[in-house]
CSV table of C-alpha atoms in Angstrom, one decimal:
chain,number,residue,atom,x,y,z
A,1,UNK,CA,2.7,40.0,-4.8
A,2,UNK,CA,-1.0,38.5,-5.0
A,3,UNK,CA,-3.6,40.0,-7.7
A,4,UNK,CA,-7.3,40.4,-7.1
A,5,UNK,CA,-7.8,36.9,-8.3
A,6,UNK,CA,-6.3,35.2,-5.0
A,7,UNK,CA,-2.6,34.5,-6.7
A,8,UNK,CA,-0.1,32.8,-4.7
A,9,UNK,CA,-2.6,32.6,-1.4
A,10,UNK,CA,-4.7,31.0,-3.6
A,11,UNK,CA,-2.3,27.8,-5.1
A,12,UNK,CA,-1.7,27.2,-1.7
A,13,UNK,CA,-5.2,26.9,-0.4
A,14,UNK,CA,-5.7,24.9,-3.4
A,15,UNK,CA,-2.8,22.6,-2.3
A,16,UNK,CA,-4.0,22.5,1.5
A,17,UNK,CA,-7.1,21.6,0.7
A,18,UNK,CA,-6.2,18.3,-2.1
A,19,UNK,CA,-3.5,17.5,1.2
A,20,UNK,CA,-6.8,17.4,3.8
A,21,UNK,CA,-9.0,15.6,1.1
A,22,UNK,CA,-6.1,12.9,0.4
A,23,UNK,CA,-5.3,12.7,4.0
A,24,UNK,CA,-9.1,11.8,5.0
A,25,UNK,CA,-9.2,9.5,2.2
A,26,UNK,CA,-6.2,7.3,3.3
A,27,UNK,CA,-7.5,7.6,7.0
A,28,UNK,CA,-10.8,6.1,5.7
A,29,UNK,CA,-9.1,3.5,3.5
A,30,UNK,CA,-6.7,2.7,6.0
A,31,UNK,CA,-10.3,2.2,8.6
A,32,UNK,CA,-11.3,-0.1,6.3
A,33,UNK,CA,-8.3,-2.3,5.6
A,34,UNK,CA,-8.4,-2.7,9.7
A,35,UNK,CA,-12.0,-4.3,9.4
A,36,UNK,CA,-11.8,-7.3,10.1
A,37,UNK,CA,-14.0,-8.6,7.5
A,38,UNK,CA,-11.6,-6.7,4.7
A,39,UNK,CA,-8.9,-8.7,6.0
A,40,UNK,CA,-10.5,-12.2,6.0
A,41,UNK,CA,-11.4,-11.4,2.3
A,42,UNK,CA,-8.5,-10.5,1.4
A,43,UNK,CA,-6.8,-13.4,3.3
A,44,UNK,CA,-9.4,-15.6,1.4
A,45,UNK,CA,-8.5,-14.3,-2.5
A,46,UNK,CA,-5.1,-15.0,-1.4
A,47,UNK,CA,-6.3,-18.6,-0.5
A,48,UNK,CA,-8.3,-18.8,-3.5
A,49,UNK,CA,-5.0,-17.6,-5.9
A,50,UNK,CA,-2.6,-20.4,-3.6
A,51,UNK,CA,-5.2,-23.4,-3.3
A,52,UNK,CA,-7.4,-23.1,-6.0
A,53,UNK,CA,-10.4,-25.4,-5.5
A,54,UNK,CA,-8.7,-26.4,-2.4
A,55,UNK,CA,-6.1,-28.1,-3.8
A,56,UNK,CA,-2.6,-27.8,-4.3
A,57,UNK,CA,-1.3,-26.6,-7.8
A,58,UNK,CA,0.4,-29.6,-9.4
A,59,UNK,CA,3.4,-27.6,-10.5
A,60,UNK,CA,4.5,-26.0,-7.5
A,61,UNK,CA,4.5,-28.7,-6.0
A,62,UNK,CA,6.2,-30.7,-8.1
A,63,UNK,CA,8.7,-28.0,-8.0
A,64,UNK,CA,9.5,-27.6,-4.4
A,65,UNK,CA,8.0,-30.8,-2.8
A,66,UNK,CA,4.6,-31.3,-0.7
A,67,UNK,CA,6.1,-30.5,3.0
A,68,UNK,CA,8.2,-27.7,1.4
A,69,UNK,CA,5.1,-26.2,0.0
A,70,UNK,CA,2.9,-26.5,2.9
A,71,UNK,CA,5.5,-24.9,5.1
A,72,UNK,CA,6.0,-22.1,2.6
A,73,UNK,CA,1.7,-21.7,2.6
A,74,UNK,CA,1.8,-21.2,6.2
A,75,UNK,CA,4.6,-18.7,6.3
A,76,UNK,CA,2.8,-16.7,3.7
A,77,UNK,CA,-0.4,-17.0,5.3
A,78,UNK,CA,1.4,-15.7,8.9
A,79,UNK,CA,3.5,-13.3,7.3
A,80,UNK,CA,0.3,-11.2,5.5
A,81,UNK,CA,-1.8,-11.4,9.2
A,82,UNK,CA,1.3,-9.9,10.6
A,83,UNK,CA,2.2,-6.2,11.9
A,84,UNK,CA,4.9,-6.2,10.0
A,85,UNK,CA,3.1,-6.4,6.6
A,86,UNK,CA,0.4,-4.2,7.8
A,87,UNK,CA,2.7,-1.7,8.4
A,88,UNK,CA,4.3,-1.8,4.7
A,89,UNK,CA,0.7,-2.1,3.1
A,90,UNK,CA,-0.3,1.5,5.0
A,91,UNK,CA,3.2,2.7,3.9
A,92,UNK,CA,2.8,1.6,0.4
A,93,UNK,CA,-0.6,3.4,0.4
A,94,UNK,CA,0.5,6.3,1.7
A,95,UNK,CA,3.2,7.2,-0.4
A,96,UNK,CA,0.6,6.2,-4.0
A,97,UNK,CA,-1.3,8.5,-2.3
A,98,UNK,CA,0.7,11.3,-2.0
A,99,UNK,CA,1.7,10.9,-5.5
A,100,UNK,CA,-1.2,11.4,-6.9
A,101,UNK,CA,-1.8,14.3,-4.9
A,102,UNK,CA,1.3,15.4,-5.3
A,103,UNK,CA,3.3,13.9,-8.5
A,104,UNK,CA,6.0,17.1,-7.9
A,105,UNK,CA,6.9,14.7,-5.2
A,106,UNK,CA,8.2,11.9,-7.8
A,107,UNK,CA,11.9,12.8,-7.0
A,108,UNK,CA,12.1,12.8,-3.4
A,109,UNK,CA,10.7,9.7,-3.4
A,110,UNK,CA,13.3,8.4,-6.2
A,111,UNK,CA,15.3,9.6,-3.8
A,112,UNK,CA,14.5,8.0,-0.4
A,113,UNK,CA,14.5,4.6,-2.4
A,114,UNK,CA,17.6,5.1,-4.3
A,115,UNK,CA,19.5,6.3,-0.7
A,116,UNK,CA,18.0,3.1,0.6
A,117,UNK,CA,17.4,0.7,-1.7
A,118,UNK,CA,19.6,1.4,-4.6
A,119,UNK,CA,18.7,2.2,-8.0
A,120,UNK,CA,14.7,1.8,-7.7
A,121,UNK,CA,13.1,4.5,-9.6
A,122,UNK,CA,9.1,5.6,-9.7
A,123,UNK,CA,7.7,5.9,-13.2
């Protein structure tokens, strides 16, 4: 039954319209992650945290060995300019986003991961 003050009709028009606001703002974040000048930053900090100054960090290095490390660089630097890790970033996204919009939410997602990954649980 829905009172003069809009009730159940109301909730749900509230709901609708935090789903359209969250869904344009992860349509216009997810725009902006495609630019290609987000990318190259981002690519770059990553530099910036793996080769500080240019340069090598001494102790990973002298962990794993020179060539080792080079060859790991690369891969890393591939792997984050592929679809594949494009795909998971928007994923990611999307599913913070809907948890904030929608915390109720919490325990299907604690679900999906513990059906496919285990025993992972959001806080």
């Amino acid at each position: 039954m829905v009172d003069g003050s809009g009730g159940k009709h109301s909730v749900w028009r509230n709901r609708f319209y935090n789903w359209e606001w969250a869904m344009h703002l992860m349509i216009e974040k997810i725009q902006r992650l495609r630019r290609s000048s987000v990318v190259a930053a981002g690519i770059q900090h990553v530099e910036q945290i793996l080769w500080p100054d240019d340069k090598a960090p001494a102790a990973v290095v002298g962990l794993v060995g020179h060539k080792e490390y080079e060859q790991c660089a690369k891969d890393l630097y591939y792997f984050i300019q592929s679809s594949v890790c494009m795909k998971q970033l928007v994923l990611d996204l999307l599913e913070l986003l809907l948890l904030s919009a929608f915390p109720e939410l919490t325990s299907v997602f604690n679900t999906l991961h513990e059906e496919k990954f285990g025993e992972l649980i959001i806080d």
